[in-house]
């Protein structure tokens, strides 16, 4: 238990000073720290907040490394370790962190969603917006900065990345302990991250004598199922549809266990409209609609 707590604390937002790619808490969020947010909006990153797999976009720098990735699964069963191998290969080929940053120009971040996010934080200052992602802190931060959105997210929970000797990008597992969740990969349980976000808010809610805040989650893949199953009535899950996205069939399979309202989306116009319906311009809280 002590080891688990130490691992969780070390990866709380923001992580260690040696970790690159973390987003500092925005001034607006710090000013409101004594009040409990009325809503929590959590995004997965790849294929949810952005319309790509950021790991694979970076590997376009060296296509031969990307082609070898499947064969490395036997040696590195965990995706995080497999990407660590890939980053070392990029470094050996002379690719720098700046080369990686430049590659993020190819990651689509759709304007309707960016506009919706800006409107939500401007009109609903009591809403906390966070990220729970199996990418890494360096990629996420670099992409948010490129689009001028770093200030929107109060917390980023992702695999910590840091610059190693000679400029190689090193990546670690988010959870360094055995979390015991059979639904999630060994390096990260997003259900535990959701629990942690709730725990952070519970003390503030008790002090402010407020009820539990409403939770909204946006995801697309199987590692997004666990946090959704921990959500309750009145919460909302935005589930991406499409043949390549594994969350949608899992939601159908586990439908009797899903208490949250489910909103399906297949493009970013639909997602943006759905979020705007939940966060109307008058500052109130809307209803989920599909």
Short mmCIF file of C-alpha atoms in Angstrom, two decimals:
data_model
loop_
_atom_site.label_atom_id
_atom_site.label_comp_id
_atom_site.label_asym_id
_atom_site.label_seq_id
_atom_site.Cartn_x
_atom_site.Cartn_y
_atom_site.Cartn_z
CA UNK A 1 0.00 0.00 0.00
CA UNK A 2 2.84 2.39 0.84
CA UNK A 3 4.50 1.69 -2.51
CA UNK A 4 1.22 2.29 -4.30
CA UNK A 5 0.73 5.60 -2.55
CA UNK A 6 4.25 6.70 -3.34
CA UNK A 7 3.77 5.87 -7.01
CA UNK A 8 0.49 7.75 -7.16
CA UNK A 9 1.91 10.80 -5.37
CA UNK A 10 4.91 10.96 -7.67
CA UNK A 11 2.58 11.06 -10.63
CA UNK A 12 0.08 13.50 -9.27
CA UNK A 13 -0.28 16.65 -11.31
CA UNK A 14 2.13 18.28 -11.71
CA UNK A 15 4.74 15.46 -11.54
CA UNK A 16 8.40 15.80 -10.62
CA UNK A 17 10.26 18.87 -11.84
CA UNK A 18 12.35 16.60 -14.06
CA UNK A 19 9.32 15.59 -16.08
CA UNK A 20 8.85 17.64 -19.23
CA UNK A 21 5.55 18.46 -20.82
CA UNK A 22 3.43 19.27 -17.77
CA UNK A 23 0.86 22.05 -17.69
CA UNK A 24 0.86 24.35 -14.66
CA UNK A 25 -2.43 25.01 -12.93
CA UNK A 26 -4.03 28.05 -14.58
CA UNK A 27 -4.45 31.21 -12.55
CA UNK A 28 -8.20 31.05 -12.93
CA UNK A 29 -8.29 27.56 -11.45
CA UNK A 30 -5.98 28.56 -8.62
CA UNK A 31 -8.22 31.51 -7.76
CA UNK A 32 -11.20 29.17 -7.55
CA UNK A 33 -9.36 26.48 -5.56
CA UNK A 34 -11.51 27.06 -2.47
CA UNK A 35 -14.74 26.25 -4.29
CA UNK A 36 -15.77 22.84 -5.57
CA UNK A 37 -16.19 22.71 -9.37
CA UNK A 38 -19.80 22.01 -10.32
CA UNK A 39 -18.70 19.85 -13.27
CA UNK A 40 -15.69 17.73 -14.15
CA UNK A 41 -14.91 17.33 -17.85
CA UNK A 42 -12.29 14.64 -18.60
CA UNK A 43 -10.85 13.92 -22.04
CA UNK A 44 -8.92 11.02 -23.36
CA UNK A 45 -6.30 12.48 -25.71
CA UNK A 46 -5.60 10.42 -28.84
CA UNK A 47 -8.64 10.08 -31.12
CA UNK A 48 -10.74 12.00 -28.57
CA UNK A 49 -9.29 15.43 -27.91
CA UNK A 50 -7.15 15.21 -31.05
CA UNK A 51 -8.03 13.25 -34.18
CA UNK A 52 -4.94 11.04 -34.37
CA UNK A 53 -2.65 8.71 -32.45
CA UNK A 54 0.12 11.11 -31.46
CA UNK A 55 2.58 8.26 -30.84
CA UNK A 56 2.26 7.02 -34.42
CA UNK A 57 2.41 10.53 -35.88
CA UNK A 58 5.81 11.04 -34.26
CA UNK A 59 7.04 7.74 -35.67
CA UNK A 60 6.47 9.08 -39.18
CA UNK A 61 9.88 10.72 -38.60
CA UNK A 62 11.35 7.23 -39.07
CA UNK A 63 8.91 4.94 -40.95
CA UNK A 64 11.16 1.91 -40.47
CA UNK A 65 10.76 2.23 -36.69
CA UNK A 66 6.99 2.42 -37.04
CA UNK A 67 7.01 -0.68 -39.25
CA UNK A 68 8.98 -2.63 -36.65
CA UNK A 69 6.66 -1.69 -33.78
CA UNK A 70 4.39 -4.77 -34.07
CA UNK A 71 7.31 -7.21 -33.98
CA UNK A 72 8.55 -5.61 -30.75
CA UNK A 73 5.40 -6.60 -28.90
CA UNK A 74 6.92 -9.90 -27.75
CA UNK A 75 9.84 -8.11 -26.09
CA UNK A 76 7.79 -5.14 -24.84
CA UNK A 77 4.19 -6.31 -24.16
CA UNK A 78 3.22 -2.97 -22.61
CA UNK A 79 2.64 -0.17 -25.13
CA UNK A 80 4.46 2.34 -22.92
CA UNK A 81 7.66 0.27 -22.94
CA UNK A 82 7.26 -0.33 -26.68
CA UNK A 83 7.13 3.40 -27.26
CA UNK A 84 10.17 3.83 -25.03
CA UNK A 85 12.03 1.51 -27.41
CA UNK A 86 10.74 3.53 -30.38
CA UNK A 87 11.91 6.83 -28.86
CA UNK A 88 15.38 5.38 -28.34
CA UNK A 89 15.41 4.33 -31.99
CA UNK A 90 14.44 7.83 -33.07
CA UNK A 91 17.25 9.26 -30.96
CA UNK A 92 19.78 6.89 -32.51
CA UNK A 93 18.66 8.14 -35.93
CA UNK A 94 19.35 11.73 -34.91
CA UNK A 95 15.77 12.85 -34.22
CA UNK A 96 15.58 15.55 -31.51
CA UNK A 97 12.80 16.67 -29.19
CA UNK A 98 12.35 19.69 -31.45
CA UNK A 99 11.87 17.33 -34.41
CA UNK A 100 9.10 15.66 -32.43
CA UNK A 101 7.49 19.01 -31.64
CA UNK A 102 7.53 19.94 -35.33
CA UNK A 103 5.88 16.62 -36.23
CA UNK A 104 2.84 17.58 -34.15
CA UNK A 105 1.79 19.96 -36.93
CA UNK A 106 0.31 16.82 -38.52
CA UNK A 107 -1.96 16.10 -35.51
CA UNK A 108 -5.48 17.35 -36.29
CA UNK A 109 -7.10 19.43 -33.55
CA UNK A 110 -10.45 20.49 -34.93
CA UNK A 111 -11.57 24.10 -34.65
CA UNK A 112 -15.17 23.41 -33.49
CA UNK A 113 -13.86 21.57 -30.44
CA UNK A 114 -11.24 24.22 -29.67
CA UNK A 115 -13.94 26.90 -29.84
CA UNK A 116 -16.25 24.87 -27.61
CA UNK A 117 -13.52 24.40 -25.00
CA UNK A 118 -12.71 28.10 -24.90
CA UNK A 119 -16.39 28.95 -24.49
CA UNK A 120 -16.89 26.37 -21.74
CA UNK A 121 -14.07 27.63 -19.52
CA UNK A 122 -15.03 31.26 -20.17
CA UNK A 123 -18.73 30.84 -19.36
CA UNK A 124 -18.47 28.07 -16.76
CA UNK A 125 -15.49 28.96 -14.54
CA UNK A 126 -16.51 26.38 -11.93
CA UNK A 127 -15.90 23.54 -14.43
CA UNK A 128 -12.63 21.64 -14.13
CA UNK A 129 -11.21 20.27 -17.40
CA UNK A 130 -8.66 17.44 -17.20
CA UNK A 131 -6.94 14.86 -19.40
CA UNK A 132 -6.50 11.12 -18.71
CA UNK A 133 -4.39 9.63 -21.47
CA UNK A 134 -2.11 6.73 -22.27
CA UNK A 135 0.06 9.01 -24.43
CA UNK A 136 2.69 10.97 -22.48
CA UNK A 137 3.08 14.36 -20.85
CA UNK A 138 5.57 15.71 -23.38
CA UNK A 139 3.38 15.02 -26.42
CA UNK A 140 0.21 16.33 -24.79
CA UNK A 141 1.78 19.54 -23.53
CA UNK A 142 3.54 20.27 -26.83
CA UNK A 143 0.31 19.86 -28.80
CA UNK A 144 -1.74 21.94 -26.36
CA UNK A 145 0.84 24.72 -26.50
CA UNK A 146 0.87 24.62 -30.30
CA UNK A 147 -2.89 25.31 -30.28
CA UNK A 148 -2.88 27.80 -27.40
CA UNK A 149 -4.98 25.58 -25.13
CA UNK A 150 -2.61 24.69 -22.29
CA UNK A 151 -4.37 27.07 -19.90
CA UNK A 152 -7.67 25.24 -20.22
CA UNK A 153 -6.61 22.00 -18.52
CA UNK A 154 -6.07 22.02 -14.77
CA UNK A 155 -4.64 18.50 -14.67
CA UNK A 156 -2.97 16.09 -17.07
CA UNK A 157 -2.72 12.45 -16.04
CA UNK A 158 -0.48 10.61 -18.49
CA UNK A 159 2.71 8.59 -18.68
CA UNK A 160 5.52 10.89 -17.44
CA UNK A 161 8.14 11.83 -20.05
CA UNK A 162 11.53 13.40 -19.41
CA UNK A 163 14.64 14.27 -21.35
CA UNK A 164 17.42 11.77 -20.83
CA UNK A 165 21.14 11.90 -21.53
CA UNK A 166 21.89 13.29 -24.96
CA UNK A 167 18.32 14.46 -25.51
CA UNK A 168 16.57 11.09 -25.76
CA UNK A 169 12.91 11.09 -24.68
CA UNK A 170 12.37 8.72 -21.75
CA UNK A 171 8.89 7.55 -20.77
CA UNK A 172 7.64 5.80 -17.64
CA UNK A 173 4.45 4.03 -16.68
CA UNK A 174 1.87 6.28 -15.03
CA UNK A 175 1.09 3.67 -12.38
CA UNK A 176 4.32 2.14 -11.08
CA UNK A 177 2.43 -0.36 -8.94
CA UNK A 178 0.13 -3.28 -9.70
CA UNK A 179 -3.28 -1.59 -9.76
CA UNK A 180 -5.18 -4.88 -10.05
CA UNK A 181 -7.72 -3.68 -12.62
CA UNK A 182 -8.36 -6.40 -15.19
CA UNK A 183 -9.99 -3.98 -17.62
CA UNK A 184 -6.97 -1.70 -17.93
CA UNK A 185 -3.41 -1.98 -19.19
CA UNK A 186 -0.65 -2.58 -16.65
CA UNK A 187 0.71 0.97 -16.89
CA UNK A 188 -2.52 2.87 -16.26
CA UNK A 189 -6.00 2.47 -14.80
CA UNK A 190 -8.15 5.41 -15.80
CA UNK A 191 -10.78 4.33 -13.31
CA UNK A 192 -8.29 5.04 -10.51
CA UNK A 193 -7.56 8.41 -12.08
CA UNK A 194 -11.27 9.23 -12.05
CA UNK A 195 -11.43 8.16 -8.40
CA UNK A 196 -8.50 10.45 -7.60
CA UNK A 197 -10.18 13.41 -9.31
CA UNK A 198 -13.32 12.73 -7.28
CA UNK A 199 -11.29 12.46 -4.09
CA UNK A 200 -9.65 15.82 -4.74
CA UNK A 201 -13.05 17.43 -5.13
CA UNK A 202 -14.75 15.73 -2.19
CA UNK A 203 -12.87 17.70 0.46
CA UNK A 204 -13.67 20.99 -1.24
CA UNK A 205 -17.30 19.96 -1.59
CA UNK A 206 -17.58 19.09 2.08
CA UNK A 207 -16.07 22.44 3.05
CA UNK A 208 -18.42 24.28 0.71
CA UNK A 209 -21.35 21.99 1.62
CA UNK A 210 -21.98 21.25 -2.03
CA UNK A 211 -23.32 18.08 -3.62
CA UNK A 212 -21.15 15.77 -5.77
CA UNK A 213 -20.19 17.39 -9.04
CA UNK A 214 -21.42 16.05 -12.33
CA UNK A 215 -18.84 14.17 -14.38
CA UNK A 216 -18.43 14.20 -18.17
CA UNK A 217 -16.02 11.86 -19.95
CA UNK A 218 -14.95 11.82 -23.61
CA UNK A 219 -13.28 8.68 -24.97
CA UNK A 220 -12.92 6.21 -27.81
CA UNK A 221 -11.00 3.08 -26.76
CA UNK A 222 -11.12 0.13 -24.39
CA UNK A 223 -9.08 1.86 -21.68
CA UNK A 224 -11.88 4.45 -21.42
CA UNK A 225 -14.42 1.83 -20.32
CA UNK A 226 -13.20 1.63 -16.71
CA UNK A 227 -13.79 5.29 -15.78
CA UNK A 228 -17.18 5.25 -17.50
CA UNK A 229 -18.29 2.23 -15.48
CA UNK A 230 -17.43 4.20 -12.32
CA UNK A 231 -19.71 7.06 -13.31
CA UNK A 232 -23.27 7.32 -12.02
CA UNK A 233 -26.66 8.70 -12.86
CA UNK A 234 -26.55 12.25 -14.10
CA UNK A 235 -23.01 11.80 -15.44
CA UNK A 236 -22.42 11.80 -19.19
CA UNK A 237 -20.11 9.68 -21.37
CA UNK A 238 -19.31 10.84 -24.91
CA UNK A 239 -18.44 7.65 -26.81
CA UNK A 240 -16.85 7.81 -30.25
CA UNK A 241 -18.33 5.56 -32.93
CA UNK A 242 -16.47 3.98 -35.84
CA UNK A 243 -14.94 0.68 -36.87
CA UNK A 244 -11.50 1.55 -35.49
CA UNK A 245 -12.79 2.64 -32.07
CA UNK A 246 -13.17 -0.15 -29.50
CA UNK A 247 -15.13 1.70 -26.80
CA UNK A 248 -18.46 1.79 -28.62
CA UNK A 249 -18.95 -2.03 -28.85
CA UNK A 250 -17.76 -2.40 -25.26
CA UNK A 251 -20.38 0.08 -24.06
CA UNK A 252 -23.02 -1.96 -25.89
CA UNK A 253 -21.67 -5.17 -24.33
CA UNK A 254 -21.65 -3.75 -20.79
CA UNK A 255 -24.79 -1.66 -21.20
CA UNK A 256 -26.46 -3.07 -18.08
CA UNK A 257 -23.51 -1.79 -16.00
CA UNK A 258 -23.39 1.71 -17.47
CA UNK A 259 -25.31 4.18 -15.30
CA UNK A 260 -24.13 7.36 -17.02
CA UNK A 261 -26.01 8.86 -19.94
CA UNK A 262 -24.24 7.86 -23.17
CA UNK A 263 -23.91 10.28 -26.09
CA UNK A 264 -22.48 8.82 -29.30
CA UNK A 265 -20.38 10.91 -31.65
CA UNK A 266 -18.55 10.19 -34.88
CA UNK A 267 -17.08 13.58 -35.82
CA UNK A 268 -15.96 16.72 -34.03
CA UNK A 269 -18.95 18.78 -35.07
CA UNK A 270 -21.17 16.28 -33.21
CA UNK A 271 -18.89 16.23 -30.17
CA UNK A 272 -18.70 20.01 -30.02
CA UNK A 273 -22.46 20.37 -30.33
CA UNK A 274 -23.01 17.79 -27.60
CA UNK A 275 -20.64 19.59 -25.23
CA UNK A 276 -22.29 22.92 -25.97
CA UNK A 277 -25.66 21.40 -25.11
CA UNK A 278 -24.25 20.40 -21.71
CA UNK A 279 -22.63 23.79 -21.19
CA UNK A 280 -25.10 26.36 -22.58
CA UNK A 281 -24.14 30.03 -23.05
CA UNK A 282 -26.28 31.16 -20.12
CA UNK A 283 -23.89 29.47 -17.69
CA UNK A 284 -26.38 26.79 -16.67
CA UNK A 285 -26.10 23.03 -17.04
CA UNK A 286 -27.85 21.41 -19.97
CA UNK A 287 -29.07 17.88 -20.61
CA UNK A 288 -27.29 15.18 -22.60
CA UNK A 289 -28.66 14.55 -26.07
CA UNK A 290 -27.69 12.20 -28.85
#
